[in-house]
Short mmCIF file of C-alpha atoms and ligand atoms in Angstrom, two decimals:
data_model
loop_
_atom_site.label_atom_id
_atom_site.label_comp_id
_atom_site.label_asym_id
_atom_site.label_seq_id
_atom_site.Cartn_x
_atom_site.Cartn_y
_atom_site.Cartn_z
CA MET H 1 -11.16 -33.58 -11.68
CA VAL H 2 -7.94 -35.52 -11.78
CA VAL H 3 -4.85 -33.52 -12.68
CA ALA H 4 -1.81 -35.58 -13.59
CA GLU H 5 1.49 -34.90 -11.82
CA ASN H 6 3.61 -32.34 -13.64
CA LEU H 7 5.97 -33.94 -16.07
CA ILE H 8 8.45 -31.10 -15.91
CA THR H 9 10.10 -30.41 -12.58
CA ILE H 10 9.87 -26.70 -11.93
CA THR H 11 13.20 -25.30 -10.83
CA LYS H 12 12.88 -23.68 -7.45
CA PRO H 13 14.90 -20.53 -6.71
CA ARG H 14 17.27 -20.49 -3.82
CA LEU H 15 15.96 -19.53 -0.47
CA ASP H 16 18.69 -17.33 0.95
CA TRP H 17 19.18 -13.75 -0.28
CA ASP H 18 22.34 -13.72 -2.28
CA VAL H 19 22.28 -11.58 -5.37
CA GLU H 20 24.75 -13.73 -7.32
CA ARG H 21 22.59 -16.74 -6.69
CA ILE H 22 19.36 -14.84 -7.46
CA ARG H 23 20.89 -13.77 -10.73
CA LYS H 24 21.23 -17.45 -11.75
CA ASP H 25 17.42 -17.61 -11.80
CA PHE H 26 17.38 -15.10 -14.72
CA PRO H 27 19.00 -16.67 -17.77
CA VAL H 28 18.76 -13.48 -19.87
CA LEU H 29 21.31 -11.80 -17.57
CA ARG H 30 24.03 -14.23 -18.58
CA GLN H 31 24.64 -12.71 -21.98
CA THR H 32 27.09 -10.16 -23.26
CA VAL H 33 26.05 -7.08 -25.29
CA ASN H 34 28.61 -5.35 -27.49
CA GLY H 35 31.23 -7.63 -25.98
CA LYS H 36 30.39 -6.48 -22.40
CA PRO H 37 28.34 -8.27 -19.71
CA LEU H 38 24.74 -7.13 -19.95
CA VAL H 39 23.81 -4.62 -17.25
CA TYR H 40 20.01 -4.49 -17.36
CA LEU H 41 18.75 -1.30 -15.77
CA ASP H 42 15.45 -0.93 -17.65
CA ASN H 43 13.28 -2.75 -15.14
CA GLY H 44 10.75 0.09 -14.98
CA ALA H 45 9.90 -0.63 -18.60
CA SER H 46 9.86 -4.38 -18.28
CA SER H 47 11.55 -6.78 -15.85
CA GLN H 48 13.23 -10.04 -16.67
CA VAL H 49 11.66 -13.47 -16.22
CA PRO H 50 13.02 -16.17 -13.85
CA VAL H 51 13.46 -19.80 -14.86
CA MET H 52 10.62 -20.84 -12.60
CA VAL H 53 8.21 -18.66 -14.59
CA ILE H 54 9.65 -19.67 -17.99
CA GLU H 55 9.28 -23.36 -17.09
CA ARG H 56 5.71 -22.91 -15.83
CA GLY H 57 4.79 -21.24 -19.14
CA ALA H 58 6.52 -23.99 -21.10
CA GLN H 59 4.77 -26.65 -19.07
CA TYR H 60 1.42 -25.14 -19.96
CA ILE H 61 2.27 -25.03 -23.64
CA GLU H 62 3.84 -28.49 -23.71
CA GLN H 63 1.32 -30.36 -21.63
CA GLU H 64 -1.76 -28.35 -20.75
CA HIS H 65 -2.56 -26.14 -23.69
CA SER H 66 -6.24 -25.89 -24.30
CA ASN H 67 -8.95 -23.25 -24.06
CA ILE H 68 -10.37 -22.54 -20.62
CA HIS H 69 -13.85 -22.56 -19.06
CA ARG H 70 -15.70 -23.97 -22.02
CA GLY H 71 -14.38 -27.52 -22.21
CA VAL H 72 -15.45 -30.70 -20.49
CA HIS H 73 -12.34 -32.58 -21.54
CA TYR H 74 -9.22 -33.27 -19.54
CA LEU H 75 -6.90 -30.63 -21.00
CA SER H 76 -9.43 -27.83 -20.85
CA MET H 77 -10.14 -28.56 -17.24
CA LYS H 78 -6.43 -28.69 -16.46
CA ALA H 79 -5.83 -25.33 -18.22
CA THR H 80 -8.84 -23.85 -16.38
CA THR H 81 -7.50 -25.08 -13.05
CA ALA H 82 -4.11 -23.51 -13.74
CA TYR H 83 -5.63 -20.17 -14.92
CA GLU H 84 -8.01 -19.91 -11.98
CA GLY H 85 -5.20 -21.03 -9.70
CA ALA H 86 -3.21 -17.99 -10.87
CA ARG H 87 -6.22 -15.80 -9.97
CA GLU H 88 -6.24 -17.28 -6.51
CA LYS H 89 -2.51 -16.41 -6.18
CA VAL H 90 -3.27 -12.82 -7.29
CA LYS H 91 -6.02 -12.59 -4.72
CA ARG H 92 -3.63 -13.49 -1.88
CA PHE H 93 -0.86 -11.38 -3.38
CA ILE H 94 -2.90 -8.15 -3.15
CA ASN H 95 -5.11 -9.35 -0.31
CA ALA H 96 -8.40 -8.99 -2.20
CA ARG H 97 -11.47 -10.24 -0.47
CA ASP H 98 -12.45 -12.54 -3.30
CA THR H 99 -11.05 -13.87 -6.63
CA LYS H 100 -14.05 -12.32 -8.41
CA GLU H 101 -12.53 -8.93 -7.67
CA CYS H 102 -9.35 -9.80 -9.63
CA ILE H 103 -9.96 -9.26 -13.37
CA PHE H 104 -7.26 -10.52 -15.71
CA VAL H 105 -6.25 -7.93 -18.33
CA ARG H 106 -3.28 -7.43 -20.69
CA GLY H 107 -1.64 -4.97 -18.36
CA ALA H 108 -2.14 -1.73 -16.43
CA THR H 109 -3.18 0.18 -19.56
CA GLU H 110 -6.00 -2.21 -20.28
CA GLY H 111 -7.02 -2.26 -16.66
CA ILE H 112 -7.36 1.49 -16.50
CA ASN H 113 -9.24 1.55 -19.80
CA LEU H 114 -11.59 -1.13 -18.46
CA VAL H 115 -12.45 1.10 -15.48
CA MET H 116 -12.83 4.15 -17.71
CA HIS H 117 -15.24 2.35 -20.01
CA GLY H 118 -17.05 0.23 -17.41
CA TYR H 119 -17.35 2.79 -14.64
CA GLY H 120 -16.51 6.16 -16.11
CA ARG H 121 -18.79 6.04 -19.17
CA LYS H 122 -21.68 4.89 -16.98
CA PHE H 123 -21.33 7.13 -13.96
CA ILE H 124 -19.49 10.30 -15.03
CA GLY H 125 -21.30 13.03 -16.96
CA ALA H 126 -21.26 16.62 -18.07
CA GLY H 127 -19.82 19.06 -15.49
CA ASP H 128 -18.31 16.30 -13.36
CA GLU H 129 -14.62 16.38 -12.41
CA ILE H 130 -11.93 13.75 -12.48
CA ILE H 131 -8.77 14.28 -10.52
CA ILE H 132 -5.44 12.77 -11.59
CA SER H 133 -1.89 13.84 -10.62
CA ALA H 134 0.90 15.72 -12.38
CA MET H 135 3.10 12.59 -12.45
CA GLU H 136 0.83 10.14 -14.23
CA HIS H 137 1.95 7.81 -16.96
CA HIS H 138 0.05 8.49 -20.19
CA ALA H 139 -1.93 5.29 -19.43
CA ASN H 140 -3.55 7.11 -16.52
CA ILE H 141 -4.08 10.45 -18.39
CA VAL H 142 -5.30 9.69 -21.86
CA PRO H 143 -8.28 7.40 -21.02
CA TRP H 144 -9.62 10.03 -18.56
CA GLN H 145 -9.11 12.77 -21.14
CA MET H 146 -11.02 10.73 -23.70
CA LEU H 147 -13.84 10.31 -21.15
CA CYS H 148 -13.86 14.05 -20.37
CA GLU H 149 -14.08 14.84 -24.11
CA GLU H 150 -16.91 12.43 -24.60
CA LYS H 151 -18.95 13.46 -21.58
CA GLY H 152 -18.13 17.11 -21.20
CA ALA H 153 -16.38 16.42 -17.82
CA ARG H 154 -13.32 18.23 -16.57
CA LEU H 155 -9.84 16.90 -15.76
CA ARG H 156 -8.19 18.40 -12.64
CA VAL H 157 -4.52 17.80 -11.84
CA ILE H 158 -2.80 17.59 -8.42
CA PRO H 159 0.46 19.53 -8.81
CA MET H 160 3.86 18.52 -7.43
CA ASN H 161 6.87 20.31 -5.93
CA ASP H 162 10.40 20.45 -7.33
CA ALA H 163 11.34 17.22 -5.62
CA GLY H 164 8.47 15.44 -7.40
CA GLU H 165 6.14 15.11 -4.41
CA LEU H 166 2.41 15.71 -4.72
CA LEU H 167 0.99 18.75 -3.01
CA LEU H 168 -1.75 17.38 -0.88
CA ASP H 169 -3.13 20.75 0.20
CA ASP H 170 -3.72 21.47 -3.46
CA TYR H 171 -5.45 18.05 -3.76
CA ASP H 172 -7.72 19.06 -0.88
CA ALA H 173 -8.56 22.30 -2.70
CA LEU H 174 -9.46 20.33 -5.88
CA LEU H 175 -11.86 17.92 -4.13
CA ASN H 176 -15.40 19.10 -4.20
CA ALA H 177 -18.99 18.03 -4.78
CA LYS H 178 -18.35 17.84 -8.55
CA THR H 179 -15.48 15.35 -8.13
CA LYS H 180 -16.62 11.96 -9.38
CA PHE H 181 -13.38 10.03 -9.67
CA VAL H 182 -9.72 10.11 -8.59
CA ALA H 183 -6.96 8.18 -10.47
CA VAL H 184 -3.41 8.42 -9.11
CA THR H 185 -0.24 6.40 -9.55
CA HIS H 186 1.18 4.53 -6.56
CA VAL H 187 4.75 5.13 -7.76
CA SER H 188 5.90 7.45 -10.55
CA ASN H 189 7.68 5.62 -13.40
CA ALA H 190 9.53 8.81 -14.40
CA LEU H 191 10.58 10.02 -10.92
CA GLY H 192 10.34 7.05 -8.61
CA THR H 193 8.19 8.97 -6.09
CA ILE H 194 6.06 6.80 -3.82
CA ASN H 195 2.82 8.61 -3.33
CA PRO H 196 0.84 8.55 -0.04
CA VAL H 197 -1.97 6.75 -1.73
CA LYS H 198 -3.74 5.66 1.50
CA GLU H 199 -4.08 9.28 2.47
CA ILE H 200 -5.20 10.23 -1.06
CA ILE H 201 -7.88 7.54 -0.98
CA GLU H 202 -9.10 8.50 2.50
CA ARG H 203 -9.53 12.11 1.48
CA ALA H 204 -11.49 11.17 -1.68
CA HIS H 205 -13.71 8.81 0.24
CA LYS H 206 -14.81 11.72 2.49
CA TYR H 207 -16.57 12.97 -0.64
CA GLY H 208 -17.78 9.48 -1.55
CA VAL H 209 -15.50 9.49 -4.55
CA PRO H 210 -13.98 6.19 -5.80
CA VAL H 211 -10.23 5.96 -6.38
CA LEU H 212 -8.16 4.01 -8.89
CA ILE H 213 -4.52 3.40 -8.08
CA ASP H 214 -2.12 2.72 -10.92
CA GLY H 215 0.14 0.14 -9.29
CA ALA H 216 2.32 -0.72 -12.29
CA GLN H 217 5.53 0.47 -10.57
CA GLN H 218 4.72 -0.52 -7.03
CA VAL H 219 3.77 -4.14 -7.41
CA PRO H 220 7.22 -5.38 -8.48
CA HIS H 221 8.93 -3.69 -5.50
CA GLY H 222 6.72 -3.78 -2.48
CA LYS H 223 3.66 -4.96 -0.67
CA VAL H 224 0.20 -4.15 -1.87
CA ASP H 225 -2.88 -4.70 0.35
CA VAL H 226 -5.93 -3.45 -1.37
CA GLN H 227 -8.07 -3.87 1.74
CA ASP H 228 -5.72 -1.89 3.89
CA LEU H 229 -5.47 0.83 1.20
CA ASP H 230 -9.25 0.71 0.73
CA CYS H 231 -8.73 1.59 -2.96
CA ASP H 232 -11.69 1.02 -5.25
CA PHE H 233 -9.57 -0.12 -8.19
CA TYR H 234 -5.92 -1.14 -8.50
CA ALA H 235 -4.26 -1.89 -11.86
CA PHE H 236 -0.93 -3.53 -12.66
CA SER H 237 1.07 -5.29 -15.36
CA GLY H 238 2.66 -8.74 -15.09
CA HIS H 239 5.64 -7.97 -17.33
CA LYS H 240 6.98 -5.43 -14.84
CA MET H 241 6.84 -8.03 -12.03
CA PHE H 242 8.83 -10.87 -13.55
CA ALA H 243 5.91 -12.41 -15.51
CA PRO H 244 5.44 -12.59 -19.34
CA THR H 245 3.94 -9.75 -21.39
CA GLY H 246 0.20 -9.90 -21.89
CA SER H 247 -0.53 -10.62 -18.20
CA GLY H 248 -1.99 -8.19 -15.72
CA VAL H 249 -4.72 -7.47 -13.29
CA VAL H 250 -7.26 -4.83 -12.44
CA TYR H 251 -8.69 -5.28 -8.97
CA GLY H 252 -12.06 -3.71 -8.24
CA LYS H 253 -14.37 -3.81 -5.25
CA ALA H 254 -17.08 -6.34 -6.09
CA ALA H 255 -19.91 -3.87 -5.35
CA LEU H 256 -18.50 -1.48 -7.96
CA LEU H 257 -17.66 -4.11 -10.57
CA GLU H 258 -21.22 -5.47 -10.25
CA ARG H 259 -22.68 -2.09 -11.11
CA MET H 260 -20.37 -1.42 -14.04
CA ASN H 261 -20.87 -2.11 -17.71
CA PRO H 262 -18.73 -4.82 -19.31
CA PHE H 263 -15.65 -3.60 -21.11
CA GLN H 264 -15.78 -5.80 -24.20
CA GLY H 265 -18.51 -8.09 -25.52
CA GLY H 266 -17.97 -11.61 -26.77
CA GLY H 267 -17.54 -15.18 -25.66
CA ASP H 268 -17.11 -16.16 -21.99
CA MET H 269 -18.60 -12.93 -20.64
CA ILE H 270 -22.28 -13.87 -21.06
CA LYS H 271 -24.88 -15.94 -19.26
CA SER H 272 -27.25 -16.14 -22.20
CA VAL H 273 -27.48 -14.60 -25.63
CA THR H 274 -30.55 -14.19 -27.87
CA PHE H 275 -30.99 -11.67 -30.65
CA GLU H 276 -33.32 -9.80 -28.31
CA LYS H 277 -31.15 -9.65 -25.19
CA THR H 278 -27.87 -10.76 -23.66
CA THR H 279 -27.34 -11.26 -19.98
CA TYR H 280 -23.84 -11.05 -18.57
CA ALA H 281 -21.77 -13.60 -16.72
CA ASP H 282 -20.98 -13.21 -13.01
CA LEU H 283 -17.74 -11.69 -11.92
CA PRO H 284 -14.94 -11.92 -12.93
CA ASN H 285 -16.01 -13.42 -16.31
CA LYS H 286 -18.21 -10.44 -17.13
CA PHE H 287 -14.99 -8.51 -17.80
CA GLU H 288 -13.02 -11.18 -19.56
CA ALA H 289 -14.47 -11.47 -23.07
CA GLY H 290 -12.79 -13.86 -25.50
CA THR H 291 -9.82 -16.16 -25.03
CA PRO H 292 -7.42 -14.53 -22.56
CA ALA H 293 -3.60 -14.74 -22.43
CA ILE H 294 -3.75 -18.09 -20.63
CA ALA H 295 -0.03 -18.93 -20.65
CA SER H 296 0.90 -15.41 -19.55
CA GLN H 297 -1.59 -15.31 -16.70
CA ILE H 298 -0.42 -18.70 -15.47
CA GLY H 299 3.10 -17.21 -15.69
CA LEU H 300 1.94 -14.31 -13.53
CA GLY H 301 0.83 -16.83 -10.95
CA ALA H 302 4.31 -18.43 -11.09
CA ALA H 303 5.94 -14.98 -10.72
CA ILE H 304 3.94 -14.45 -7.55
CA ASP H 305 5.17 -17.83 -6.29
CA TYR H 306 8.72 -16.74 -7.12
CA LEU H 307 8.36 -13.45 -5.26
CA ASN H 308 6.96 -15.23 -2.25
CA ILE H 309 9.85 -17.68 -2.27
CA VAL H 310 12.62 -15.11 -2.56
CA GLY H 311 10.81 -12.86 -0.05
CA ARG H 312 9.31 -9.54 -1.08
CA GLU H 313 10.48 -7.69 2.01
CA LYS H 314 14.05 -8.83 1.65
CA ALA H 315 13.98 -7.94 -2.02
CA ALA H 316 12.55 -4.50 -1.26
CA ALA H 317 15.21 -3.82 1.39
CA TYR H 318 17.99 -4.82 -0.98
CA GLU H 319 16.58 -2.61 -3.77
CA HIS H 320 16.29 0.30 -1.34
CA GLU H 321 20.01 0.04 -0.52
CA LEU H 322 20.86 -0.28 -4.21
CA LEU H 323 18.92 2.90 -5.06
CA ARG H 324 20.57 4.75 -2.17
CA TYR H 325 23.99 3.69 -3.43
CA ALA H 326 23.21 4.58 -7.05
CA THR H 327 21.77 7.97 -6.08
CA GLU H 328 24.87 8.77 -4.00
CA ARG H 329 27.32 7.77 -6.75
CA VAL H 330 25.49 9.21 -9.79
CA SER H 331 24.63 12.53 -8.10
CA ALA H 332 28.32 12.96 -7.18
CA ILE H 333 29.26 13.14 -10.90
CA GLU H 334 29.78 16.74 -11.96
CA GLY H 335 27.16 17.96 -14.47
CA VAL H 336 24.57 15.33 -13.50
CA ARG H 337 21.18 16.49 -12.26
CA ILE H 338 18.82 13.95 -10.69
CA ILE H 339 15.17 14.46 -11.71
CA GLY H 340 13.01 13.28 -8.85
CA THR H 341 14.33 13.71 -5.39
CA ALA H 342 11.32 12.81 -3.25
CA ARG H 343 11.90 11.59 0.27
CA GLU H 344 9.96 8.42 -0.47
CA LYS H 345 11.30 6.79 -3.61
CA LEU H 346 11.84 3.40 -5.11
CA SER H 347 13.74 1.75 -7.99
CA VAL H 348 13.98 4.75 -10.36
CA LEU H 349 16.95 7.04 -10.98
CA SER H 350 16.12 9.62 -13.65
CA PHE H 351 18.84 12.10 -14.56
CA VAL H 352 20.08 14.56 -17.15
CA ILE H 353 23.64 15.69 -17.91
CA ASP H 354 24.19 19.36 -18.84
CA ASP H 355 23.42 19.70 -22.55
CA ILE H 356 23.85 16.08 -23.52
CA HIS H 357 20.66 14.61 -24.97
CA PRO H 358 19.44 11.53 -23.03
CA HIS H 359 19.32 9.57 -26.31
CA ASP H 360 23.06 10.12 -26.69
CA ILE H 361 23.54 8.96 -23.10
CA GLY H 362 21.49 5.87 -23.78
CA THR H 363 23.40 5.07 -26.99
CA ILE H 364 26.82 5.32 -25.37
CA LEU H 365 25.66 3.29 -22.39
CA ASP H 366 24.35 0.65 -24.80
CA GLN H 367 27.83 0.40 -26.28
CA GLU H 368 28.98 -0.48 -22.76
CA GLY H 369 26.34 -3.21 -22.49
CA ILE H 370 24.12 -1.13 -20.20
CA ALA H 371 20.38 -0.97 -20.87
CA ILE H 372 18.68 2.15 -19.56
CA ARG H 373 15.72 4.08 -20.95
CA ALA H 374 16.05 7.51 -22.53
CA GLY H 375 13.04 9.59 -23.39
CA HIS H 376 9.87 10.97 -21.89
CA HIS H 377 8.87 7.62 -20.30
CA CYS H 378 5.26 8.07 -21.42
CA ALA H 379 5.06 10.96 -18.96
CA GLN H 380 5.44 14.07 -21.09
CA PRO H 381 3.76 16.36 -18.52
CA VAL H 382 6.48 15.36 -16.01
CA MET H 383 9.18 16.35 -18.52
CA LYS H 384 7.41 19.68 -19.00
CA ARG H 385 7.16 20.22 -15.23
CA PHE H 386 10.91 19.80 -14.84
CA ASN H 387 11.62 21.70 -18.02
CA VAL H 388 13.55 18.92 -19.73
CA PRO H 389 12.81 17.29 -23.12
CA ALA H 390 13.60 13.83 -21.78
CA THR H 391 15.64 12.09 -19.10
CA ALA H 392 17.93 9.06 -18.89
CA ARG H 393 16.42 6.55 -16.49
CA ALA H 394 18.09 3.68 -14.70
CA SER H 395 15.58 1.45 -12.96
CA PHE H 396 16.57 -1.35 -10.62
CA ALA H 397 15.40 -4.81 -9.64
CA PHE H 398 16.62 -7.12 -6.92
CA TYR H 399 18.94 -8.94 -9.32
CA ASN H 400 21.00 -5.78 -9.97
CA THR H 401 24.27 -5.27 -8.09
CA LYS H 402 26.39 -2.52 -6.75
CA GLU H 403 29.07 -3.50 -9.24
CA GLU H 404 26.55 -2.77 -11.99
CA VAL H 405 25.98 0.65 -10.47
CA ASP H 406 29.74 1.17 -10.58
CA THR H 407 29.76 0.17 -14.26
CA LEU H 408 26.93 2.67 -14.84
CA VAL H 409 28.93 5.45 -13.12
CA SER H 410 32.06 4.73 -15.23
CA ALA H 411 29.96 4.76 -18.42
CA ILE H 412 28.32 8.08 -17.48
CA GLU H 413 31.82 9.51 -16.92
CA LYS H 414 32.74 8.26 -20.38
CA VAL H 415 29.66 9.98 -21.85
CA ILE H 416 30.79 13.29 -20.29
CA GLU H 417 34.29 12.75 -21.71
CA VAL H 418 32.94 12.14 -25.22
CA PHE H 419 30.50 15.02 -25.26
CA GLY H 420 32.04 17.35 -22.68
C1 PLP F 501 3.14 3.94 -13.79
C2 PLP F 501 2.75 3.19 -15.01
N1 PLP F 501 1.45 3.07 -15.34
C3 PLP F 501 1.10 2.37 -16.43
C4 PLP F 501 1.97 1.82 -17.26
C5 PLP F 501 1.50 1.07 -18.47
O1 PLP F 501 1.82 -0.28 -18.35
P1 PLP F 501 1.55 -1.26 -19.56
O2 PLP F 501 2.21 -0.66 -20.76
O3 PLP F 501 2.19 -2.52 -19.09
O4 PLP F 501 0.09 -1.39 -19.73
C6 PLP F 501 3.35 1.93 -16.98
C7 PLP F 501 4.38 1.40 -17.90
O5 PLP F 501 5.47 1.84 -17.93
C8 PLP F 501 3.75 2.67 -15.84
O6 PLP F 501 5.03 2.73 -15.51
#
């Protein structure tokens, strides 16, 4: 197939790590909010999109838009090449063995639901046990609860200590012959804790139990090697890693995906259909019914290119220092309590201030142009564990600066002045 040269020149980000120059790749950061420069500290909810990704999406819409897989014409083949090219990039990004193990989904939530329906409903039954952890996002609780209700299975929960670290001895005590699945987050969105997922996987595998890792908060900030982890499934969202919404991936070991039921039925996921019987397409198409979010997934591929160009390790080291600085400065403010003080943490700084409701903190910070998240962060059991109704959460990306942390600190001091 002949693919014409791109008509748009994709803007390449700069090669050296220089936060001011990196920020130029993110047009959204240039604006003011309430007359103040925008300080975007809500990256855990959704990260911003660099020019390179925006232009790649625009290029698809302007010059390549067509449906994939089914067409024999030029544009359809071009769109298919771009879409499958993005899958190839994902494969390398997470070090999967094969592209057929990388299923495109709308995000981590859909990925986890796909595994619950495709694997859980087929292989988990009455009396079986599923282990999750006390710090899961609702996306990694509710689907398993639904399965337990449907099948008469039981949900078991690995507890955590006051720092927000999982208690692995308790995990060991939960594992037994009835355990049929383990689903744990790589990094907590509410606390920032990095979990020892390799260890968690290894222990489950001693019982022959497959493990799903919710990678939504890890993928934007650090390396993921699914072969090294030996996880059975790994789910993540594109919009938290500098790609558009509607993009995401669930990785699964081919041998498991082959044995699973499809998630949804429809076009593109079949080999043949008669009224008597349908046979399913090979991986990965078996799990991708209907027209996918083509532009978004191509954007995810471009986001991976972007991360590779700026350097994931350099970005992670910079973010690490930023979190250290923010933790030091925010925890020094009288009346502030940090929620989540694990030894291994990334990106997230959750806090409460005396009796001030986090929504009030968020509102005053917004007046200062600062975007943080205030609420339960779709992790109500975490709030209950720490005995707070909600927290204020600043979450960082590699385009944030120490000056922005200083702005945050001044604004928090202002909150205390107003409500104190
Ligand atoms: C740890 C974790 N898991 C799952 C999700 C759900 O991601 P999405 O809403 O993109 O499907 C989130 C979103 O905040 C998250 O932080």
